[in-house]
CSV table of C-alpha atoms and ligand atoms in Angstrom, one decimal:
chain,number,residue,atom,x,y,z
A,52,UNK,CA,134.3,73.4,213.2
A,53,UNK,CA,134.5,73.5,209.4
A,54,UNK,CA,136.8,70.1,207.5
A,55,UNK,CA,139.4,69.9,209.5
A,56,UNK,CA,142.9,70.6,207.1
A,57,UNK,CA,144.5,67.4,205.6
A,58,UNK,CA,147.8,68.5,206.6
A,59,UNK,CA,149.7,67.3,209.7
A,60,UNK,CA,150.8,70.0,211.8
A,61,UNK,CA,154.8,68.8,211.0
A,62,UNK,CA,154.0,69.3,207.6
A,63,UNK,CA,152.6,72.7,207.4
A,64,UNK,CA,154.3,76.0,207.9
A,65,UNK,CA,153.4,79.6,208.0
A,66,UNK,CA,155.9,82.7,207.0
A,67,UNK,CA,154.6,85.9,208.1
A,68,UNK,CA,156.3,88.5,206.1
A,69,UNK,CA,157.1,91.8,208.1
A,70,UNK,CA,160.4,93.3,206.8
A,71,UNK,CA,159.1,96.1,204.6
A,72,UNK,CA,159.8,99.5,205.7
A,73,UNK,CA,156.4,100.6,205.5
A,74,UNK,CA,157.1,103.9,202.8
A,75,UNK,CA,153.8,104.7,202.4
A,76,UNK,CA,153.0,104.5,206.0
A,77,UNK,CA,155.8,106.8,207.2
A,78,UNK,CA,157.6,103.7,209.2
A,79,UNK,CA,157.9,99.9,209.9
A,80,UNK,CA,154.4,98.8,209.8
A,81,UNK,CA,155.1,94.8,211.3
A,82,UNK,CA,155.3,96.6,214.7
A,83,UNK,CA,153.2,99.2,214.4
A,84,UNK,CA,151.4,98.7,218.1
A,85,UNK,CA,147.4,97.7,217.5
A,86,UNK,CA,145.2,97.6,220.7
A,87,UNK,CA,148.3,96.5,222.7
A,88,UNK,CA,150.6,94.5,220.3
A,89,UNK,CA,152.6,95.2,217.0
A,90,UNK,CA,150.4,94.0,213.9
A,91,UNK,CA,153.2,91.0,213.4
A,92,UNK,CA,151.4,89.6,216.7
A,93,UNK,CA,148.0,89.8,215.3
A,94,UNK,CA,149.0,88.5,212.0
A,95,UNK,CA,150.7,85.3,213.6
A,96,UNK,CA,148.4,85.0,215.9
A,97,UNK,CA,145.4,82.9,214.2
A,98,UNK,CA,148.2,80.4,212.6
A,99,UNK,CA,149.5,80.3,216.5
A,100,UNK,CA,146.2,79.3,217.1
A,101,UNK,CA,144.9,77.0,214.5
A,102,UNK,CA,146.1,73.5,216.1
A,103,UNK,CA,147.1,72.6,212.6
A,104,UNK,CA,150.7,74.5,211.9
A,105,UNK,CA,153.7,73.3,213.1
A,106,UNK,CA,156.1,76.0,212.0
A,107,UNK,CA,155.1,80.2,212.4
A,108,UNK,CA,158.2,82.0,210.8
A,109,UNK,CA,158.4,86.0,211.4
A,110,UNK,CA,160.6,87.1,208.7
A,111,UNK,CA,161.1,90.9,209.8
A,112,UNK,CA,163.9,93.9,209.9
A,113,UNK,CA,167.2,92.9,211.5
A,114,UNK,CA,166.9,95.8,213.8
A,115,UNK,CA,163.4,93.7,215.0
A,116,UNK,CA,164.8,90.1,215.0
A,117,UNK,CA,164.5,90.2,218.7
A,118,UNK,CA,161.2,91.8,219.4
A,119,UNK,CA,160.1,89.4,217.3
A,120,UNK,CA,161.3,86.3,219.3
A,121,UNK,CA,159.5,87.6,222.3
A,122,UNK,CA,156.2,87.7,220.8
A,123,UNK,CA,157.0,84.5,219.3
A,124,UNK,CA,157.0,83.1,223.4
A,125,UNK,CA,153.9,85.4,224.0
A,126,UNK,CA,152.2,83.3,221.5
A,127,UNK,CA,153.0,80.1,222.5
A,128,UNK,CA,153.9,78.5,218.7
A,129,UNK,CA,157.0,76.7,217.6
A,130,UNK,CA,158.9,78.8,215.3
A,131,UNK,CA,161.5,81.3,214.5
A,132,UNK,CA,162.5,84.8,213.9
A,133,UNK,CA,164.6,85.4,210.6
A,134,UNK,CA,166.0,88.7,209.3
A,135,UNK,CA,164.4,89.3,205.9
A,136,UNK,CA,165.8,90.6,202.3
A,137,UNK,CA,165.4,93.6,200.4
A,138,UNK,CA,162.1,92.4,198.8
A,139,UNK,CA,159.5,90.7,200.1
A,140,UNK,CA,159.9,88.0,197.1
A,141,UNK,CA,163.5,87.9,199.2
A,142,UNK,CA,162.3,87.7,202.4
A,143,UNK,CA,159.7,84.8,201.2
A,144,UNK,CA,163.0,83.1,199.7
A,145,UNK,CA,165.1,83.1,203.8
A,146,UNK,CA,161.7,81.7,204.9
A,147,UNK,CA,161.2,79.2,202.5
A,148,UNK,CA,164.8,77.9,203.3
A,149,UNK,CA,164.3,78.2,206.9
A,150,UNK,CA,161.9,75.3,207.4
A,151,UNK,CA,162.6,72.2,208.4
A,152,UNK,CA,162.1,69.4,205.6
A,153,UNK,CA,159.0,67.8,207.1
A,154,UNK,CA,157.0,71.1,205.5
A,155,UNK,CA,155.8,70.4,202.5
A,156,UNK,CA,153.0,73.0,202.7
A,157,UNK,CA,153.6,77.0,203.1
A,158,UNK,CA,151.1,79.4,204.0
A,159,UNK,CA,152.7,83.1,203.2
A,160,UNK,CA,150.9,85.9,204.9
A,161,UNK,CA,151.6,89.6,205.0
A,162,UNK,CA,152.4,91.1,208.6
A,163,UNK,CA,150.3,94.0,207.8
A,164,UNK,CA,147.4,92.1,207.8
A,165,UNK,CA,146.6,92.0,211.4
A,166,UNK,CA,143.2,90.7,211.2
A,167,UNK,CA,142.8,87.3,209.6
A,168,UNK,CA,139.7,85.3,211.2
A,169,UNK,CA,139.7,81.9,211.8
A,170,UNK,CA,137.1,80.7,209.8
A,171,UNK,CA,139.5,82.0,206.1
A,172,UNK,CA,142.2,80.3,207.3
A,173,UNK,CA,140.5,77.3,207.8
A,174,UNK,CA,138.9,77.8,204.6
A,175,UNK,CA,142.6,78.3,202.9
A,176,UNK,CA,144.0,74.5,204.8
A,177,UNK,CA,140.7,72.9,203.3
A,178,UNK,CA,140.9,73.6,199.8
A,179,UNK,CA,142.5,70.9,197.9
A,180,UNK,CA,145.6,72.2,195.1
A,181,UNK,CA,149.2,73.4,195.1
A,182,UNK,CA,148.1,76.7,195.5
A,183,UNK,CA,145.4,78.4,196.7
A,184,UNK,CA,144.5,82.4,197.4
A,185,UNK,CA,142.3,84.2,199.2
A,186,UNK,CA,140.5,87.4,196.6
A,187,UNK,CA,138.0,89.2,196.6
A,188,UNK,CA,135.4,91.0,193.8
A,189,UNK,CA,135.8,94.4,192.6
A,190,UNK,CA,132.4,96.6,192.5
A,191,UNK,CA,133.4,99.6,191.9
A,192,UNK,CA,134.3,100.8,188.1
A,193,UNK,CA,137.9,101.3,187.8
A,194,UNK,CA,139.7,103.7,185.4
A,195,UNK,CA,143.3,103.7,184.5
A,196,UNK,CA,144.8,107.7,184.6
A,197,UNK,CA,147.3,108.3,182.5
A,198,UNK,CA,149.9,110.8,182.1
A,199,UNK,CA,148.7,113.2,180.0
A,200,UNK,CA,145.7,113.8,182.5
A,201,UNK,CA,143.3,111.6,180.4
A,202,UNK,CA,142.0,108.6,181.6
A,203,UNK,CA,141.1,105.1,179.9
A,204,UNK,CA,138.1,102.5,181.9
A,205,UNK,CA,139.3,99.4,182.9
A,206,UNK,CA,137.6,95.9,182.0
A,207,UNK,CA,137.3,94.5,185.9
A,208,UNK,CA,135.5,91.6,184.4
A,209,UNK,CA,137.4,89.1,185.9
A,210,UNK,CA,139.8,91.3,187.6
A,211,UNK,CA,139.5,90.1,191.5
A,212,UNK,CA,141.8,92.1,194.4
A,213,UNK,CA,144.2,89.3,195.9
A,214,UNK,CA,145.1,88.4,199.7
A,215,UNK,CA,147.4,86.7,202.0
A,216,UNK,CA,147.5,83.7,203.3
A,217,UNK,CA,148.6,81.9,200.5
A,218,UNK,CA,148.8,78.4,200.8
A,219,UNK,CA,151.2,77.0,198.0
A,220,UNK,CA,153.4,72.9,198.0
A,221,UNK,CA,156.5,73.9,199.2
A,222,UNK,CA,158.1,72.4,196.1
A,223,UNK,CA,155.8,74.5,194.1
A,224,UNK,CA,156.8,77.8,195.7
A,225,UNK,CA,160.6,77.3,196.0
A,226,UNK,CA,160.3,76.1,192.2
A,227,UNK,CA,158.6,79.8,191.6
A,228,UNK,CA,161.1,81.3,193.7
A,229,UNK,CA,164.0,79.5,191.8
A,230,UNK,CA,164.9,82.6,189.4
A,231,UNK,CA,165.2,85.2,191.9
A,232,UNK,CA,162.5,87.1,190.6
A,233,UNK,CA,160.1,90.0,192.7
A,234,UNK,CA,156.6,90.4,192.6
A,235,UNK,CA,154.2,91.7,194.8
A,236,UNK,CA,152.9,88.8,196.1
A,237,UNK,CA,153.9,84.7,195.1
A,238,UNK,CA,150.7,83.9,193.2
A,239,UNK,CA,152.5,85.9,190.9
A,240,UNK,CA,155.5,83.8,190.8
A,241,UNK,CA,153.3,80.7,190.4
A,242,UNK,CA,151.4,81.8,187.7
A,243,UNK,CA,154.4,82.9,186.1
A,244,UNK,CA,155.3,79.1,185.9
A,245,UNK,CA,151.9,78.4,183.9
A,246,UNK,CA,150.5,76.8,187.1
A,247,UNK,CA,146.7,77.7,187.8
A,248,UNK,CA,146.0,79.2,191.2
A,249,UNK,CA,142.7,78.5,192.9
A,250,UNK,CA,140.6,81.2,194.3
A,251,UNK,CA,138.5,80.9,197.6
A,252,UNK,CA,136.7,84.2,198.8
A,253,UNK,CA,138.8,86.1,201.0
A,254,UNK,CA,136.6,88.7,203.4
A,255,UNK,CA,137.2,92.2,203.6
A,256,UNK,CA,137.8,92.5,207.0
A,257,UNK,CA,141.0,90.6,206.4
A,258,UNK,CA,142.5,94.4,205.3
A,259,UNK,CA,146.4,95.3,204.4
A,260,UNK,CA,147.3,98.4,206.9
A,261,UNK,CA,148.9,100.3,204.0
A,262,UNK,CA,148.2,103.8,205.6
A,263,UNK,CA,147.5,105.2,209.2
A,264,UNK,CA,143.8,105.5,207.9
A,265,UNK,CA,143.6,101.8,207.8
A,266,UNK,CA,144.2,101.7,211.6
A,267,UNK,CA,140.5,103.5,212.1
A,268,UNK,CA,139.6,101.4,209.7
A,269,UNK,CA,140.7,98.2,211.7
A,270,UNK,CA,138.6,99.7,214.7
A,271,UNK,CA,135.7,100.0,212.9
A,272,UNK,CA,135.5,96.3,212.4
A,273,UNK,CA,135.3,96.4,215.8
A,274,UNK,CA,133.4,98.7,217.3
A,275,UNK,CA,130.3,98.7,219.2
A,276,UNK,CA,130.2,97.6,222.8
A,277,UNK,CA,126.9,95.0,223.9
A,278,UNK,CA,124.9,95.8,227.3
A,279,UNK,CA,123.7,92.4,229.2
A,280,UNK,CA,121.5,92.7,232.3
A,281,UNK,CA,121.4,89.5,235.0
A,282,UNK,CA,119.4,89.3,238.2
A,283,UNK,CA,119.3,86.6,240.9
A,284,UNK,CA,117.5,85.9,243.9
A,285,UNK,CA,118.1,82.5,246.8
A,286,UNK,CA,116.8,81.8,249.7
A,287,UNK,CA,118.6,81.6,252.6
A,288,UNK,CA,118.9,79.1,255.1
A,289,UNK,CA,120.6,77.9,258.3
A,290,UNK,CA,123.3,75.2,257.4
A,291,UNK,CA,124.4,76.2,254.7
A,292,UNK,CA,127.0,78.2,252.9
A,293,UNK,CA,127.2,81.9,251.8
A,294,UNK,CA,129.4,82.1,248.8
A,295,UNK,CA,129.5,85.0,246.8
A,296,UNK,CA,131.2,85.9,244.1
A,297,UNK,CA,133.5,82.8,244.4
A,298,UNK,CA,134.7,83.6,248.1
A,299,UNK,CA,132.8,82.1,251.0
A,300,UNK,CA,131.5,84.5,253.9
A,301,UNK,CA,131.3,83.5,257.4
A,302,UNK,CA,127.3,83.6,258.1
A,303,UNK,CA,125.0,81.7,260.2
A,304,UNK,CA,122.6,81.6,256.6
A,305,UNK,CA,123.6,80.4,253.6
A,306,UNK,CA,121.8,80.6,250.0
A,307,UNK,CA,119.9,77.7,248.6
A,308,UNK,CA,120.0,76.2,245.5
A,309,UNK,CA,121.4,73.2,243.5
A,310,UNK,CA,124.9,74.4,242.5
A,311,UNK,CA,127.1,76.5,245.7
A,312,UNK,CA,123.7,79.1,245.1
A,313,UNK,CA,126.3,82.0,244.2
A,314,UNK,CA,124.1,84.2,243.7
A,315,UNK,CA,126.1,87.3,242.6
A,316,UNK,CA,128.0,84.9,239.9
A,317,UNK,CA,124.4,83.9,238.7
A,318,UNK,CA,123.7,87.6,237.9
A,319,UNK,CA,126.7,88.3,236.1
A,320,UNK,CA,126.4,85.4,234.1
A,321,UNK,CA,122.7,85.7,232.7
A,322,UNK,CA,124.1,89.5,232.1
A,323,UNK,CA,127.4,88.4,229.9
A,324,UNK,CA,124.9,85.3,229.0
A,325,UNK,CA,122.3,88.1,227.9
A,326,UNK,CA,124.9,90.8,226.3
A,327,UNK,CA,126.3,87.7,223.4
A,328,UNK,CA,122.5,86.5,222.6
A,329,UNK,CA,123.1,83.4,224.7
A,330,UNK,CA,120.5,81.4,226.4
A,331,UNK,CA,120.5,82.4,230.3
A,332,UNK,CA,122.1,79.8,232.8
A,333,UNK,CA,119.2,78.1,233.6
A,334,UNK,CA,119.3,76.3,230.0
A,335,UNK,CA,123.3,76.0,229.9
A,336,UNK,CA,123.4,74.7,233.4
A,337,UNK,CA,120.4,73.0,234.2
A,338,UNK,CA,119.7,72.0,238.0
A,339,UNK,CA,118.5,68.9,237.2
A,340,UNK,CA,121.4,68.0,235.7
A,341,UNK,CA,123.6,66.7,238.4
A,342,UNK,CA,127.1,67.4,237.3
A,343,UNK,CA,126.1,70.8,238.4
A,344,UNK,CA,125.3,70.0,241.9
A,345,UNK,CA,127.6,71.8,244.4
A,346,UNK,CA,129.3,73.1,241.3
A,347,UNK,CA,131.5,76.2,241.7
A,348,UNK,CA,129.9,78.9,240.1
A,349,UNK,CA,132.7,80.9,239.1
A,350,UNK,CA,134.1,77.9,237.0
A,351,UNK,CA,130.6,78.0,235.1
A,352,UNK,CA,131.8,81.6,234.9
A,353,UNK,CA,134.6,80.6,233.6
A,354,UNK,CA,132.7,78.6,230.8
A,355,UNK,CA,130.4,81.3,230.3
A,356,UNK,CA,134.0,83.7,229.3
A,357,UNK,CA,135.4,80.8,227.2
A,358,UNK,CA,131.6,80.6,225.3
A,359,UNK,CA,131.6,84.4,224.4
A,360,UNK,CA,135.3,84.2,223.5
A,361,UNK,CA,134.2,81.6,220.4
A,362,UNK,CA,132.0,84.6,219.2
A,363,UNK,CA,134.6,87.0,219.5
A,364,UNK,CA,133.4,88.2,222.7
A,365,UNK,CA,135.3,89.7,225.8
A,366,UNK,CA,133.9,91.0,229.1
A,367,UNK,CA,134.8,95.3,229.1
A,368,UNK,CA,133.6,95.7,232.2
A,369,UNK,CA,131.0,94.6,235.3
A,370,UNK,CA,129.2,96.3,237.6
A,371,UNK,CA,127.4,94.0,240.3
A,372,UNK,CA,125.0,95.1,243.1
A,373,UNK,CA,124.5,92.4,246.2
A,374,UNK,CA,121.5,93.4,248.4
A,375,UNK,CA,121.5,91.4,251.8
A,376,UNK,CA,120.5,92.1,255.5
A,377,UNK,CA,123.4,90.4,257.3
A,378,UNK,CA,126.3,89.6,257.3
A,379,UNK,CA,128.3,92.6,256.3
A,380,UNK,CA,129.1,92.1,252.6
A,381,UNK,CA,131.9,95.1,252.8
A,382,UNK,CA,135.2,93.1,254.4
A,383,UNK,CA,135.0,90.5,251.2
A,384,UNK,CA,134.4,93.3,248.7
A,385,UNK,CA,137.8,93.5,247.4
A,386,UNK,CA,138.3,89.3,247.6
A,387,UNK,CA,135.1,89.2,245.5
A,388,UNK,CA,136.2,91.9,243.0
A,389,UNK,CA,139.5,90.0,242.7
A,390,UNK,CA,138.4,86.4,242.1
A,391,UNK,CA,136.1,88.1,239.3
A,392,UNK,CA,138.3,89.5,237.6
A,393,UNK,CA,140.5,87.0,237.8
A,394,UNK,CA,137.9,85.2,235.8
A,395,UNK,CA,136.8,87.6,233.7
A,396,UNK,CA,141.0,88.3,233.0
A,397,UNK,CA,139.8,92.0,233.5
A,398,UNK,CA,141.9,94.6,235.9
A,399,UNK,CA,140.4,94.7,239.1
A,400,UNK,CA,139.1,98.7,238.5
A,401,UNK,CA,137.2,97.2,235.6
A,402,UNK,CA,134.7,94.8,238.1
A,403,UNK,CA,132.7,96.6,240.9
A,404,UNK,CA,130.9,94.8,243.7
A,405,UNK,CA,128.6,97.1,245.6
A,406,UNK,CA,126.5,96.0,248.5
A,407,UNK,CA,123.3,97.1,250.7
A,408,UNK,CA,120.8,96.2,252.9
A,409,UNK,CA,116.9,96.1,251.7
A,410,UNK,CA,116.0,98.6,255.5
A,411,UNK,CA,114.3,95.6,256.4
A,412,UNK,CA,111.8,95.6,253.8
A,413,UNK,CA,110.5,92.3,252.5
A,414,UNK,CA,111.5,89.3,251.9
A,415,UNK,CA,115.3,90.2,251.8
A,416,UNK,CA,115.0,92.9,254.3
A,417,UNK,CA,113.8,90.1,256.7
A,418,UNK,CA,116.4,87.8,255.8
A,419,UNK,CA,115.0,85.6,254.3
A,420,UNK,CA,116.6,85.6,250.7
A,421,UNK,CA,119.8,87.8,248.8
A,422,UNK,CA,119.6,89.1,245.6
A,423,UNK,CA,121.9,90.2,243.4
A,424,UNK,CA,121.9,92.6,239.8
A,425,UNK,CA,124.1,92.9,237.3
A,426,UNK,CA,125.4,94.7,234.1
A,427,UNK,CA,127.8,93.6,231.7
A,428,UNK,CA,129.8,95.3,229.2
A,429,UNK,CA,131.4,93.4,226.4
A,430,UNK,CA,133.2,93.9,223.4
A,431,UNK,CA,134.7,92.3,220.6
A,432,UNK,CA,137.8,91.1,220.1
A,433,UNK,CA,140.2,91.5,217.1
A,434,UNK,CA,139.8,88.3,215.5
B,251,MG,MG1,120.9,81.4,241.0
């Protein structure tokens, strides 16, 4: 975790700005819907998370005050929903007055700006100063076209593109915002006032949805799907329990092994484990370390999820194959498929569990042993 922010979470406050009427995008933008939830969702949804912020303020359309209240609930954060002004410098303005006097530290962010990672926000909440802005460089040249057809080249030495969050004292902004003025975004306003901003590196990925072309765009940050393959084998043996896939079947044989030997969980793992570049269960739950023993393996599946989701990971889909002489796998199928995906917070048509005999051939055919194989999609999340 980088340097924790030296802001208590009463004291820090985030207005996400969302009222615009998107002009240039042919509509509201704030709830434009993006894999599932309006861009306002995704925008808020890092400061939701960050621990550190005690206040999340959507400032958005009257006609969206509501909507906006629900996905305030769906994220879990204190904070409000507020009806914004003509200008954004307006609808920063009904924010700033909105929170409660233990804030002495704002962070405005643009609604549009649905994918904000972790890691820039906490590098926004760690840098000392009254105000501080994400930019970026400019490499291409840059020309100025004017009127009459001609054109004139710009100096971009020193010229940087600017970003949202901006994390200003609250008695800073509200002095910038004192006169009423607009601007297109309030590092504007403070530098008006003579006072120096400081720049940290924002990231491109960290885009403004301007036009329906910066939807694809948003996609393409996170395309690509990762392939993981797991395999398993126990032995089996009389007195002990057959548990597969989280749900016990009645059996006269059970699997062996240190942890409840589950050995279709085992293979999905190492394949999720082996899809995110992880090490395979072996080193993340070693046998010989007891806390394991009789462990449930579907809450080390459980840990396995939660490990890929801090690399931006999520299970797309599983496909497992059990192979075992007897009992008959096929009554539990739909138990096992549940409880997986359950785990794997996936809709049950998104996890298959097949099963089949080995016709008696070796060591599994003889009972003596199950195995189990799997494949595991994943994909990444919008951060
Ligand atoms: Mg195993």
């Amino acid at each position: 975790m980088a340097a924790a922010s030296r802001h208590s979470p009463e004291s820090t406050g985030a207005l996400i700005v969302g009222a615009g009427s998107g002009v240039r995008f042919g509509g509201a933008k704030a709830f434009v819907a993006w894999r599932g939830e309006p861009l306002i969702w995704w925008a808020a949804r890092p400061f939701a998370r960050a621990g550190d912020i005690g206040q999340v303020v959507l400032v958005v359309r009257r006609e969206d005050l509501e909507e906006a209240r629900s996905l305030l609930g769906r994220l879990g954060c204190p904070g409000q929903a507020l009806e914004g002004g003509a200008t954004r410098s307006e609808s920063v303005r009904r924010g700033l007055a909105a929170l409660p006097p233990s804030v002495n530290r704002v962070l405005v962010h643009d609604a549009a700006r649905p994918n904000l990672s972790a890691a820039l926000l906490r590098r926004i909440l760690g840098e000392p100063g009254p105000a501080v802005v994400p930019c970026l460089q400019l490499h291409d040249a840059m020309h100025r076209l004017e009127p009459d057809g001609l054109s004139s080249t710009v100096d971009r030495r020193g010229v940087v593109r600017v970003q949202t969050p901006q994390a200003f004292d609250r008695n800073l902004l509200e002095q910038a915002h004192a006169g009423g003025e607009d601007a297109a975004d309030d590092a504007a306003l403070v530098e008006r006032l003579g006072i120096p901003v400081r720049f940290v590196p924002g990231e491109e990925e960290n885009l403004k949805v301007t036009t329906p072309e910066d939807i694809r765009r948003l996609e393409r940050f996170h395309a690509g799907m990762l392939v993981g393959h797991g395999y398993d084998i126990h032995r089996l043996a009389a007195g002990r329990r057959l548990v597969l896939c989280g749900v016990e079947i009645p059996s006269e044989r059970g699997a062996l092994g240190h942890s409840d030997a589950d050995a279709a969980t085992h293979a999905l793992m190492d394949a999720i484990l082996g899809a995110a570049g992880l090490p395979d269960i072996g080193h993340l739950f070693p046998p010989e370390d007891e806390s394991y023993r009789d462990a449930r393996s579907v809450g080390l599946l459980a840990d396995v999820v939660a490990r890929i989701g801090g690399l931006g990971l999520q299970v797309a889909q599983a496909d497992l194959t059990v192979v075992l002489e007897n009992p008959r796998v096929g009554p539990y199928r739909e138990a096992m498929r549940q409880t997986l995906a359950d785990v794997l917070q996936l809709p049950t048509e998104r996890v298959s569990v097949k099963a089949t005999t080995a016709e008696g051939l070796g060591a599994v055919g003889g009972g003596e042993a199950i195995e189990a194989w799997a494949l595991a999609t994943l994909r990444w999340l919008p951060r």
